[in-house]
Coordinates of C-alpha atoms and ligand atoms in Angstrom, one line a residue:
Chain G
M8 CA 45.6 87.2 84.7
A9 CA 45.2 89.6 81.6
D10 CA 43.1 87.5 79.2
G11 CA 44.7 87.3 75.6
Q12 CA 47.8 89.2 76.8
K13 CA 51.3 87.7 76.7
G14 CA 52.6 86.6 80.3
Q15 CA 55.9 88.2 81.2
I16 CA 58.6 88.0 84.2
V17 CA 57.9 91.1 86.1
A18 CA 61.0 90.7 88.1
G19 CA 63.9 88.2 89.2
C20 CA 65.2 87.9 92.5
L21 CA 68.5 86.5 93.7
A22 CA 67.4 85.3 97.4
P23 CA 69.5 83.5 99.3
H24 CA 68.2 81.1 102.0
P25 CA 70.1 80.9 104.9
P26 CA 67.4 79.4 107.6
H27 CA 69.2 82.0 109.9
L28 CA 67.3 84.9 108.4
V29 CA 64.1 83.3 109.2
Y30 CA 65.4 82.4 112.6
A31 CA 66.6 86.0 113.2
D32 CA 63.4 87.3 112.4
N33 CA 61.2 85.3 114.9
P34 CA 58.0 84.8 112.6
P35 CA 55.2 83.0 114.5
E36 CA 55.6 80.2 112.0
N37 CA 58.9 79.2 113.3
E38 CA 59.5 77.1 116.7
A39 CA 62.8 78.3 117.4
Y40 CA 63.6 81.8 119.2
S41 CA 66.4 84.2 118.5
E42 CA 67.9 87.5 119.7
G43 CA 68.1 88.9 116.1
G44 CA 71.2 88.9 113.7
W45 CA 72.1 89.6 110.1
E46 CA 70.2 92.6 109.7
T47 CA 72.2 93.9 106.8
L48 CA 70.3 91.0 104.9
R49 CA 67.0 91.1 106.6
W50 CA 66.6 94.7 106.0
G51 CA 67.6 94.1 102.6
Y52 CA 64.9 91.6 102.2
Q53 CA 62.4 93.7 104.0
R54 CA 62.9 96.4 101.3
L55 CA 62.7 94.1 98.2
A56 CA 59.6 92.4 99.9
R57 CA 58.2 95.9 99.9
K58 CA 58.8 96.6 96.3
L59 CA 57.2 93.4 95.3
K60 CA 54.3 94.4 97.1
N61 CA 54.1 97.2 94.6
I62 CA 54.2 95.0 91.6
D63 CA 51.3 93.5 90.1
Y64 CA 51.8 89.4 89.7
D65 CA 50.1 86.2 90.0
A66 CA 53.0 83.6 91.0
I67 CA 56.5 83.0 92.2
V68 CA 58.8 80.7 90.6
I69 CA 61.5 79.3 92.6
F70 CA 64.5 77.4 91.7
T71 CA 66.0 75.8 94.7
P72 CA 69.3 73.7 95.3
H73 CA 67.8 72.0 98.3
W74 CA 65.5 69.7 96.6
Q75 CA 68.3 68.1 94.5
T76 CA 67.5 65.6 91.8
Y77 CA 69.5 63.4 89.7
I78 CA 67.2 62.0 87.2
G79 CA 65.6 65.4 85.5
T80 CA 64.2 68.5 86.7
H81 CA 61.3 68.1 88.9
F82 CA 58.2 70.5 89.6
L83 CA 55.9 70.3 92.5
G84 CA 52.8 69.3 90.9
L85 CA 49.8 69.5 93.7
P86 CA 47.7 72.7 94.9
Q87 CA 48.6 72.5 98.6
F88 CA 51.3 71.6 100.7
K89 CA 51.2 72.0 104.6
S90 CA 53.7 70.5 106.9
K91 CA 56.7 71.4 109.1
S92 CA 60.0 72.1 107.6
V93 CA 63.1 71.2 109.7
D94 CA 66.2 72.1 108.2
P95 CA 68.7 68.9 108.1
V96 CA 71.9 71.3 108.9
F97 CA 70.4 73.7 111.2
P98 CA 67.4 72.0 113.1
N99 CA 68.2 74.3 116.1
L100 CA 67.3 77.2 114.0
F101 CA 64.7 76.3 111.6
R102 CA 61.6 74.3 112.3
Y103 CA 58.9 76.0 110.1
N104 CA 55.1 75.2 109.9
Y105 CA 54.2 76.2 106.5
D106 CA 50.8 75.8 104.3
L107 CA 51.4 77.1 100.7
T108 CA 49.7 77.0 97.7
V109 CA 51.0 76.1 94.3
D110 CA 50.0 77.4 90.8
V111 CA 49.8 73.5 89.2
E112 CA 48.7 75.0 86.1
L113 CA 52.0 76.9 85.7
A114 CA 53.8 74.1 86.8
Q115 CA 52.6 71.8 84.3
A116 CA 53.2 74.3 81.4
M117 CA 56.5 74.9 82.4
H118 CA 57.1 70.9 82.8
D119 CA 55.5 70.4 79.5
E120 CA 57.5 73.0 77.6
A121 CA 60.9 71.8 79.2
A122 CA 59.9 68.4 77.9
A123 CA 59.1 69.4 74.6
Q124 CA 62.7 70.7 74.5
G125 CA 64.1 67.5 75.6
I126 CA 64.5 68.2 79.0
I127 CA 63.9 65.3 81.4
T128 CA 61.2 66.2 83.8
K129 CA 58.9 65.0 86.3
M130 CA 55.9 66.3 88.3
M131 CA 55.8 65.9 92.0
K132 CA 52.6 64.2 92.9
N133 CA 53.1 63.0 96.2
P134 CA 50.9 64.5 99.2
D135 CA 53.5 63.6 101.4
F136 CA 56.5 65.5 100.1
R137 CA 58.0 68.1 102.3
V138 CA 58.7 71.3 100.4
D139 CA 62.5 72.3 101.0
Y140 CA 63.7 74.8 103.3
G141 CA 65.3 77.0 100.6
T142 CA 62.0 77.3 99.1
I143 CA 60.4 78.1 102.5
T144 CA 63.0 80.7 103.6
S145 CA 63.4 82.7 100.4
C146 CA 59.4 82.8 99.9
H147 CA 59.0 83.7 103.5
L148 CA 61.4 86.4 103.3
L149 CA 60.4 88.0 100.0
N150 CA 56.3 87.5 100.7
P151 CA 56.0 86.6 104.5
E152 CA 52.2 86.8 104.0
W153 CA 52.5 83.9 101.5
D154 CA 49.6 85.2 99.8
K155 CA 50.7 84.2 96.1
P156 CA 51.0 80.8 94.9
I157 CA 54.4 79.3 94.2
V158 CA 55.9 76.8 91.7
T159 CA 59.1 75.0 93.0
I160 CA 61.5 73.8 90.6
S161 CA 63.9 71.4 91.8
S162 CA 68.0 71.8 90.9
N163 CA 69.0 68.8 88.5
R164 CA 72.7 68.1 89.9
N165 CA 74.5 68.7 86.8
T166 CA 77.6 70.5 88.0
H167 CA 78.6 67.4 90.2
Y168 CA 77.6 64.7 87.5
Y169 CA 79.0 66.6 84.5
S170 CA 80.6 69.9 85.1
P171 CA 79.6 73.6 85.9
E172 CA 79.7 74.2 82.1
V173 CA 77.2 71.6 81.5
M174 CA 75.2 73.1 84.3
V175 CA 75.2 76.3 82.3
E176 CA 73.7 74.8 79.2
Q177 CA 71.3 72.7 80.9
A178 CA 70.0 75.6 83.3
T179 CA 70.0 78.0 80.5
A180 CA 67.6 75.8 78.2
L181 CA 65.4 75.2 81.3
G182 CA 65.3 79.0 81.7
R183 CA 64.3 79.7 78.1
A184 CA 61.6 76.6 78.2
C185 CA 60.2 78.2 81.6
A186 CA 60.0 81.8 80.1
K187 CA 58.3 80.5 76.8
A188 CA 55.7 78.7 79.2
I189 CA 55.2 81.8 81.2
E190 CA 54.5 83.9 78.2
E191 CA 52.0 81.5 76.9
S192 CA 50.4 81.3 80.0
G193 CA 49.3 85.0 80.1
K194 CA 50.5 85.4 83.8
R195 CA 52.8 87.8 85.5
V196 CA 55.5 86.2 87.4
V197 CA 58.3 86.9 89.6
L198 CA 61.2 84.5 89.4
V199 CA 63.4 83.4 92.4
A200 CA 66.8 82.0 92.3
S201 CA 67.2 80.6 95.9
H202 CA 71.0 80.4 96.9
S203 CA 74.0 82.2 98.3
L204 CA 77.5 83.1 96.3
S205 CA 80.2 81.9 97.8
H206 CA 79.6 78.7 99.9
R207 CA 82.2 77.6 102.3
H208 CA 80.6 77.1 105.9
F209 CA 82.4 77.2 109.0
V210 CA 82.1 73.7 110.7
E211 CA 81.7 75.1 114.2
E212 CA 78.6 77.4 115.5
A213 CA 78.9 80.1 118.0
P214 CA 77.4 78.8 121.3
L215 CA 74.6 81.7 120.3
P216 CA 74.2 81.3 116.6
E217 CA 73.1 85.1 116.3
D218 CA 76.2 86.2 118.1
M219 CA 77.4 88.8 115.3
S220 CA 80.7 89.4 117.0
R221 CA 81.4 86.0 115.6
E222 CA 80.0 86.3 112.0
H223 CA 82.7 87.0 109.0
I224 CA 83.3 85.6 105.6
Y225 CA 85.0 82.2 105.5
N226 CA 88.1 83.8 103.8
H227 CA 89.1 86.8 101.8
S228 CA 89.3 85.0 98.7
Q229 CA 85.6 84.2 98.7
Y230 CA 84.9 88.2 99.5
V231 CA 86.9 89.2 96.6
W232 CA 85.2 87.0 94.2
D233 CA 81.8 87.8 95.6
M234 CA 82.2 91.5 94.9
K235 CA 83.3 90.8 91.5
I236 CA 80.2 88.9 90.7
I237 CA 78.1 91.9 92.3
E238 CA 80.0 94.4 90.5
M239 CA 79.1 92.7 87.1
M240 CA 75.4 92.5 88.3
R241 CA 75.4 96.2 88.8
E242 CA 77.0 97.1 85.4
G243 CA 74.2 95.0 83.8
K244 CA 76.8 92.5 82.6
S245 CA 74.7 89.5 83.2
R246 CA 75.9 87.6 80.2
E247 CA 79.5 88.0 81.7
V248 CA 78.3 86.7 85.1
I249 CA 77.0 83.5 83.4
D250 CA 80.5 83.3 81.4
I251 CA 82.7 83.3 84.5
M252 CA 80.2 81.2 86.5
P253 CA 82.2 77.9 85.8
E254 CA 85.2 79.4 87.5
F255 CA 83.5 81.4 90.3
T256 CA 81.7 77.9 91.1
E257 CA 84.8 76.0 91.5
Q258 CA 86.8 78.7 93.3
T259 CA 84.3 79.4 95.9
I260 CA 82.4 76.5 95.9
A261 CA 79.3 78.7 95.2
E262 CA 75.8 77.6 95.8
T263 CA 75.4 78.7 91.9
E264 CA 76.4 75.3 91.3
G265 CA 72.9 74.4 91.9
G266 CA 72.0 76.4 88.6
G267 CA 69.5 78.9 90.1
L268 CA 71.0 82.1 88.9
I269 CA 71.9 80.7 85.5
W270 CA 68.2 79.7 85.2
M271 CA 66.9 82.9 85.9
L272 CA 68.9 85.1 83.9
G273 CA 68.7 82.6 81.0
A274 CA 64.8 83.1 81.5
M275 CA 65.1 86.9 81.5
G276 CA 67.3 86.6 78.4
Y277 CA 70.7 88.1 80.1
P278 CA 69.7 91.5 80.9
E279 CA 71.5 94.3 80.2
F280 CA 70.3 96.7 82.9
P281 CA 71.8 97.2 86.2
A282 CA 70.6 94.9 88.9
E283 CA 69.3 96.3 92.3
I284 CA 71.3 95.4 95.2
Y285 CA 69.8 95.0 98.5
G286 CA 72.5 94.0 100.7
Y287 CA 75.5 91.8 101.2
Q288 CA 76.6 89.7 104.3
S289 CA 78.3 86.5 105.4
V290 CA 76.0 83.7 107.4
I291 CA 78.1 81.1 108.9
G292 CA 81.2 81.8 106.6
T293 CA 79.2 81.9 103.3
G294 CA 78.6 85.0 101.0
N295 CA 75.0 86.3 100.5
V296 CA 73.7 88.9 97.9
V297 CA 70.2 89.9 97.6
A298 CA 69.5 91.5 94.5
C299 CA 66.5 92.2 91.8
W300 CA 66.5 92.4 88.1
D301 CA 63.5 94.7 87.3
P302 CA 62.9 94.7 83.7
N303 CA 60.9 98.1 84.2
D304 CA 62.6 101.3 83.2
E305 CA 60.3 103.1 85.5
T306 CA 60.4 101.4 88.5
R307 CA 64.2 100.0 88.6
E308 CA 66.0 102.0 91.2
Y309 CA 69.4 102.3 92.8
V310 CA 69.2 100.9 96.0
L311 CA 72.5 100.6 97.6
Chain V
M24 CA 92.8 56.8 124.8
S25 CA 93.7 53.4 124.6
E26 CA 91.8 50.5 123.4
S27 CA 92.3 48.2 126.0
N28 CA 88.6 48.2 126.8
E29 CA 87.1 46.6 123.3
P30 CA 83.8 47.0 121.9
E31 CA 81.6 44.0 121.1
I32 CA 80.8 44.1 117.3
L33 CA 78.9 41.3 116.4
F34 CA 78.9 42.0 112.5
G35 CA 78.6 44.9 110.2
I36 CA 76.4 45.4 107.2
Y37 CA 76.9 47.5 104.0
C38 CA 73.8 48.3 102.1
P39 CA 72.4 50.9 99.6
P40 CA 70.4 53.9 100.1
H41 CA 68.1 54.0 97.6
P42 CA 64.3 53.2 98.2
Q43 CA 63.8 50.7 95.6
P44 CA 64.0 47.7 97.8
L45 CA 61.7 49.0 100.1
L46 CA 59.1 50.5 98.0
S47 CA 59.4 48.5 94.7
P48 CA 61.3 45.2 95.2
D49 CA 59.0 43.7 92.8
A50 CA 59.7 46.1 90.1
S51 CA 63.0 44.2 88.7
A52 CA 64.6 40.7 89.6
G53 CA 67.6 42.6 90.9
Y54 CA 65.7 45.0 93.3
G55 CA 63.9 41.8 94.3
K56 CA 67.5 40.2 95.4
L57 CA 68.6 43.0 97.0
R58 CA 65.3 43.1 99.3
A59 CA 65.9 39.5 99.7
A60 CA 69.3 40.3 101.3
F61 CA 68.2 43.0 103.2
D62 CA 65.6 40.3 104.8
E63 CA 68.4 38.0 105.5
C64 CA 70.1 40.7 107.5
R65 CA 67.2 41.5 109.3
R66 CA 67.0 37.7 110.3
R67 CA 70.4 37.5 111.3
I68 CA 70.1 40.9 113.6
E69 CA 66.8 39.0 115.1
E70 CA 68.9 36.0 115.8
S71 CA 71.7 37.8 117.4
E72 CA 72.0 39.5 121.1
A73 CA 72.4 43.1 119.6
D74 CA 71.8 46.0 121.9
I75 CA 72.0 48.6 119.3
I76 CA 72.1 49.0 115.5
L77 CA 74.7 51.9 114.9
V78 CA 74.2 53.5 111.2
Y79 CA 76.7 55.7 109.6
S80 CA 74.6 57.2 106.3
T81 CA 76.1 58.8 103.3
T82 CA 72.8 60.4 102.3
W83 CA 72.7 62.2 105.7
A84 CA 75.2 65.2 104.9
S85 CA 76.1 67.4 108.0
I86 CA 78.2 70.9 108.1
I87 CA 78.2 71.6 111.6
G88 CA 80.3 68.7 112.8
H89 CA 78.9 65.3 113.4
Q90 CA 75.5 64.9 114.0
I91 CA 74.0 62.2 116.0
Q92 CA 70.3 61.3 115.9
A93 CA 69.2 61.2 119.7
L94 CA 65.1 61.4 119.4
E95 CA 64.1 58.7 121.3
K96 CA 60.9 58.1 119.3
A97 CA 61.4 59.7 115.5
V98 CA 58.2 59.6 113.7
W99 CA 57.2 61.1 110.2
T100 CA 56.6 60.3 106.6
H101 CA 59.7 60.5 104.5
V102 CA 59.4 61.1 100.8
D103 CA 62.3 60.7 98.6
D104 CA 63.6 63.8 96.2
D105 CA 64.0 61.8 93.1
F106 CA 61.9 58.8 94.0
H107 CA 58.8 60.4 95.4
Y108 CA 56.6 58.4 92.9
L109 CA 57.4 55.1 94.3
G110 CA 55.7 56.1 97.3
S111 CA 55.6 57.3 100.8
M112 CA 57.9 55.9 103.7
P113 CA 56.1 56.3 107.1
Y114 CA 58.5 55.3 110.0
E115 CA 58.7 55.3 113.7
F116 CA 62.2 54.5 115.1
A117 CA 63.5 54.2 118.4
M118 CA 66.7 55.9 119.1
D119 CA 69.3 54.9 122.0
T120 CA 69.5 58.4 123.4
E121 CA 72.1 57.3 126.1
F122 CA 74.2 56.1 123.5
A123 CA 73.7 59.4 121.4
H124 CA 74.7 61.9 124.1
A125 CA 77.6 59.6 125.2
M126 CA 78.8 59.4 121.7
K127 CA 78.7 63.1 121.3
A128 CA 80.8 63.5 124.5
N129 CA 83.3 60.8 123.1
C130 CA 83.4 62.8 119.8
E131 CA 84.6 65.8 121.8
K132 CA 86.8 64.3 123.8
R133 CA 88.8 63.1 120.7
G134 CA 88.6 66.8 119.2
L135 CA 85.7 66.6 116.9
E136 CA 82.8 68.9 116.5
A137 CA 79.7 67.2 117.3
R138 CA 76.2 67.6 118.3
T139 CA 72.9 65.5 119.0
V140 CA 69.8 66.2 117.2
E141 CA 66.4 65.7 118.9
Y142 CA 63.7 67.3 117.2
E143 CA 60.3 66.3 116.2
G144 CA 60.0 66.1 112.2
F145 CA 63.6 66.1 111.9
P146 CA 64.1 65.0 108.2
I147 CA 65.8 61.8 108.8
D148 CA 67.3 60.8 105.1
T149 CA 66.5 58.3 102.7
G150 CA 69.4 55.7 103.3
S151 CA 68.6 55.7 106.9
V152 CA 65.0 55.3 106.6
V153 CA 65.6 52.4 104.1
A154 CA 68.1 50.7 106.2
L155 CA 66.2 50.8 109.6
Q156 CA 62.7 50.1 107.8
L157 CA 64.1 47.0 106.4
L158 CA 66.7 45.8 109.1
N159 CA 64.5 46.5 112.2
P160 CA 60.9 46.9 111.2
E161 CA 59.4 46.1 114.5
N162 CA 62.1 48.3 116.5
R163 CA 63.0 45.7 118.5
I164 CA 66.4 46.9 118.8
P165 CA 67.3 50.7 119.5
A166 CA 69.4 52.4 116.8
C167 CA 71.4 55.3 116.8
I168 CA 72.5 57.3 113.2
L169 CA 75.3 59.5 112.4
S170 CA 75.8 61.7 109.8
S171 CA 78.5 62.4 107.2
N172 CA 80.3 65.8 107.5
M173 CA 80.4 67.0 104.1
Y174 CA 83.8 68.8 104.4
A175 CA 85.3 65.7 106.6
N176 CA 88.1 63.9 105.4
R177 CA 89.9 60.7 106.4
A178 CA 91.4 62.1 109.8
E179 CA 88.0 63.2 111.1
T180 CA 86.1 59.9 109.7
I181 CA 88.7 57.6 111.4
V182 CA 88.2 59.4 114.7
L183 CA 84.6 59.5 114.5
G184 CA 84.7 55.8 114.1
K185 CA 87.2 55.5 117.2
A186 CA 84.7 57.7 119.3
A187 CA 81.9 55.0 118.5
R188 CA 84.1 52.3 119.7
D189 CA 84.9 54.2 122.9
T190 CA 81.1 54.6 123.5
L191 CA 80.1 51.0 122.5
A192 CA 82.9 49.6 124.9
A193 CA 82.0 52.1 127.7
Q194 CA 78.3 51.4 127.6
G195 CA 79.2 47.4 126.9
K196 CA 76.7 47.1 124.3
K197 CA 76.7 44.6 121.5
A198 CA 76.6 46.3 118.3
V199 CA 75.5 45.6 114.7
V200 CA 77.3 48.4 112.7
V201 CA 75.4 49.6 109.4
V202 CA 76.9 51.5 106.8
V203 CA 74.5 52.9 104.1
S204 CA 76.3 53.7 100.9
S205 CA 76.5 52.8 97.4
L206 CA 79.5 51.4 95.5
S207 CA 79.5 53.2 92.3
N208 CA 77.1 56.2 92.6
R209 CA 76.4 57.3 89.3
M210 CA 72.9 57.1 88.2
F211 CA 71.4 57.3 85.1
T212 CA 70.0 60.9 84.5
E213 CA 67.1 59.8 82.6
H214 CA 63.7 57.8 83.7
I215 CA 64.5 54.0 83.0
D216 CA 62.5 50.7 82.9
P217 CA 63.5 49.0 86.2
A218 CA 63.2 45.8 84.5
E219 CA 66.3 47.0 82.4
D220 CA 68.5 48.6 85.2
R221 CA 72.1 48.1 84.9
I222 CA 75.6 49.5 86.2
H223 CA 76.0 52.7 84.6
S224 CA 79.2 51.6 83.0
Q225 CA 81.5 48.8 82.8
K226 CA 84.2 50.7 84.7
D227 CA 81.9 51.1 87.4
D228 CA 80.9 47.5 87.3
D229 CA 84.6 46.4 87.4
W230 CA 85.5 48.5 90.2
N231 CA 82.5 47.5 92.1
R232 CA 83.5 43.8 91.6
K233 CA 87.0 44.5 92.8
I234 CA 85.5 46.1 95.9
L235 CA 83.2 43.0 96.4
E236 CA 86.4 40.8 96.2
F237 CA 87.9 42.4 99.0
F238 CA 84.7 42.5 101.1
G239 CA 84.4 38.8 100.6
D240 CA 87.8 38.1 101.6
G241 CA 87.1 40.3 104.6
R242 CA 89.6 43.0 103.8
L243 CA 88.0 45.9 105.3
E244 CA 91.2 47.7 106.2
D245 CA 92.4 47.2 102.8
L246 CA 89.3 48.8 101.6
S247 CA 89.6 51.7 103.9
Q248 CA 93.4 52.1 102.4
L249 CA 91.9 52.3 99.2
S250 CA 89.4 54.8 99.7
R251 CA 90.7 57.8 98.0
D252 CA 91.3 55.4 94.7
I253 CA 87.7 54.5 95.1
H254 CA 86.5 58.2 95.4
G255 CA 88.5 59.1 92.3
Q256 CA 87.6 56.3 90.1
I257 CA 83.8 55.5 90.7
R258 CA 82.4 58.3 92.9
V259 CA 80.5 61.2 91.6
Q260 CA 82.4 64.3 93.3
K261 CA 79.6 65.5 95.5
V262 CA 81.7 65.7 98.8
V263 CA 85.4 65.7 99.6
A264 CA 86.0 61.9 99.9
Y265 CA 84.4 58.4 99.8
K266 CA 84.3 57.7 103.5
P267 CA 82.3 54.7 104.3
A268 CA 85.2 52.3 104.5
W269 CA 87.3 54.7 106.5
W270 CA 84.3 54.6 109.3
M271 CA 83.4 51.0 109.0
A272 CA 87.0 50.1 109.7
A273 CA 87.7 52.3 112.4
T274 CA 84.3 51.4 113.9
M275 CA 84.5 47.6 113.6
G276 CA 88.7 47.5 113.9
Q277 CA 91.3 48.4 111.6
H278 CA 92.4 45.1 110.0
N279 CA 91.6 42.6 107.7
N280 CA 90.4 39.5 110.0
Y281 CA 86.8 39.3 108.9
D282 CA 84.5 36.7 107.3
G283 CA 82.9 38.6 104.4
E284 CA 79.8 37.7 102.8
V285 CA 78.3 39.5 99.8
L286 CA 74.4 38.6 100.1
A287 CA 73.6 40.8 96.8
Y288 CA 74.9 43.1 94.2
E289 CA 72.8 44.8 91.6
A290 CA 72.1 48.0 89.8
L291 CA 69.8 50.5 91.5
H292 CA 69.1 53.2 88.6
G293 CA 72.7 52.7 87.4
S294 CA 74.6 52.9 90.6
G295 CA 76.3 49.9 92.5
G296 CA 74.1 48.6 95.3
A297 CA 75.5 45.9 97.6
V298 CA 74.4 43.9 100.6
I299 CA 77.3 42.8 102.3
T300 CA 78.1 41.3 105.8
L301 CA 81.4 41.1 107.4
T302 CA 81.7 39.3 110.9
P303 CA 84.8 39.5 112.9
A304 CA 86.9 36.3 113.0
S305 CA 90.4 35.0 113.5
G306 CA 93.0 34.9 110.7
S307 CA 93.8 37.6 108.3
V308 CA 94.3 38.3 104.7
G309 CA 97.3 40.0 103.1
D310 CA 98.7 41.8 106.3
K311 CA 100.6 44.6 104.7
E312 CA 102.4 47.8 105.6
F313 CA 99.6 50.6 105.3
D314 CA 100.1 53.8 103.6
E315 CA 97.8 55.8 105.4
D316 CA 98.5 57.0 108.7
D317 CA 96.8 56.1 111.9
V318 CA 94.7 58.8 114.0
E319 CA 93.5 58.9 117.7
F320 CA 92.7 62.6 117.7
Y321 CA 91.5 65.4 115.4
R322 CA 93.3 68.5 115.7
G323 CA 91.4 70.6 113.0
D324 CA 92.8 72.2 109.9
R325 CA 96.6 72.2 109.9
N326 CA 96.7 75.9 108.4
V327 CA 99.6 74.9 106.3
L328 CA 99.7 78.2 104.5
D329 CA 99.8 80.2 107.8
K330 CA 102.7 77.9 108.8
G331 CA 104.2 78.3 105.9
M332 CA 104.3 82.2 105.9
L333 CA 107.8 84.0 105.7
E334 CA 108.4 86.7 108.4
Ligands
FE2_408 FE1 71.9 76.5 100.6

């Protein structure tokens, strides 16, 4: 932490969390065993993880759609969580033993700033709370050493309760509040929006889930939408991505409904520089891109 | 698949998923009344000759078909995503593994994708934890929990209920059927004083009371037929349909021959929480022609677009 210096967002990552990607990696923390699979995404993730190793930062702040709260936005509020995360939908793939640390000071600062701006908030201080598998998966893939503290922010269910347009307003406001708190904290922070793009799943699973001869996008419409969004990301049109997001979310039942990407791009002030694209692939029919917004002109790359 | 072999359903319970009746029953008079209603159901289960408590929970969403809890001894400490500040919910549940495996097989016989889950630490959902803790605290009777597939619509849900009937009949088990679901499910989106809890809107309250009138008259199949209207009127559109009444009717019997009793109806952070019992009886109310088709087998997506393509 640089004393007296303004804090800053040093990178923003769109980091999808199909548990399949951890399963395919066979890390010692996960109980299930696989023969691999989904390399396009996993190798992209590995490259982004290497990039993050070369960035100086203090904490990861991650917004997850699998901690779903109806009464405001919640923040992890205890310094350590240790337990086993079992995916409720794919328990056959993901039973991950985690032991993670939280930057409670930063969480509290974001909570307080959001509350000051009229956003309903809550600190989560129950030691028995199980951290959601979206957080675990995205953080494992971006930083398998778990050597940085994290803060998880819950997804308030604005899209379902009100509309995708209300989600844009609310998540943007939350993003701005978080950015202000980060600036005042003096910390260097990596933001993570943990989710897929198009999000229609197959409701059947191959006998061998990692059988890549069975993997493909749910339908072509989902693919065309995903490509449109990625093209705009590449062109630095993040404001346009947000503008089209309500329609994208409705047309592809996209996981953007949780608000993560809106929150992140809002916090970063709608970057006009191109996003780095690390890979796109389907997982059980859903569309997933690994992408990074690097505000540093010196280190930003054309990856794919 | 004929239904010559009828299962013995002792009674059904419809109850809410929120944790307040378990964790903070004294926080408001309403939560206390819901708790008392749960306690009354617990006593009735204890006095019954039930062999199994079969739970269908709307707060257990699945994607890969229909998931069936099969872990013989499920032990964990659960914490709710929203109401974590009310406390933790340690549990130790005994599941009827034999039933769970047969249920999977019977789902498949009727064309459904289904699988059992048998993993230590599997996150049993808030609704199931609340219901089983309050209705069966000593694990006197083994249970089984069925998920609610987020993409499933009526046909799948009806067939899932019929597969449950097949299984109960084949195993000769007397069952208490439990559906965990709110009525109207819109909560307040801010923190409230529990003492001031109320139903979110007059419209939600009006619909809830109409539904309770049907339940009170034992008109389960009528409610099943009304499910799509209920979904459109008072359900936040999180999933494709309001399914609990479909499953409950298909499992207990698709008719209106029940004695219904509404034991409590109160607000739970704005949503409609009711504890209701339905006991099979003779005599029926309002036997009418029903609009919705009956379904015996699930044949998957109909691929209407493909079939309509011009050559
Ligand atoms: Fe997800």
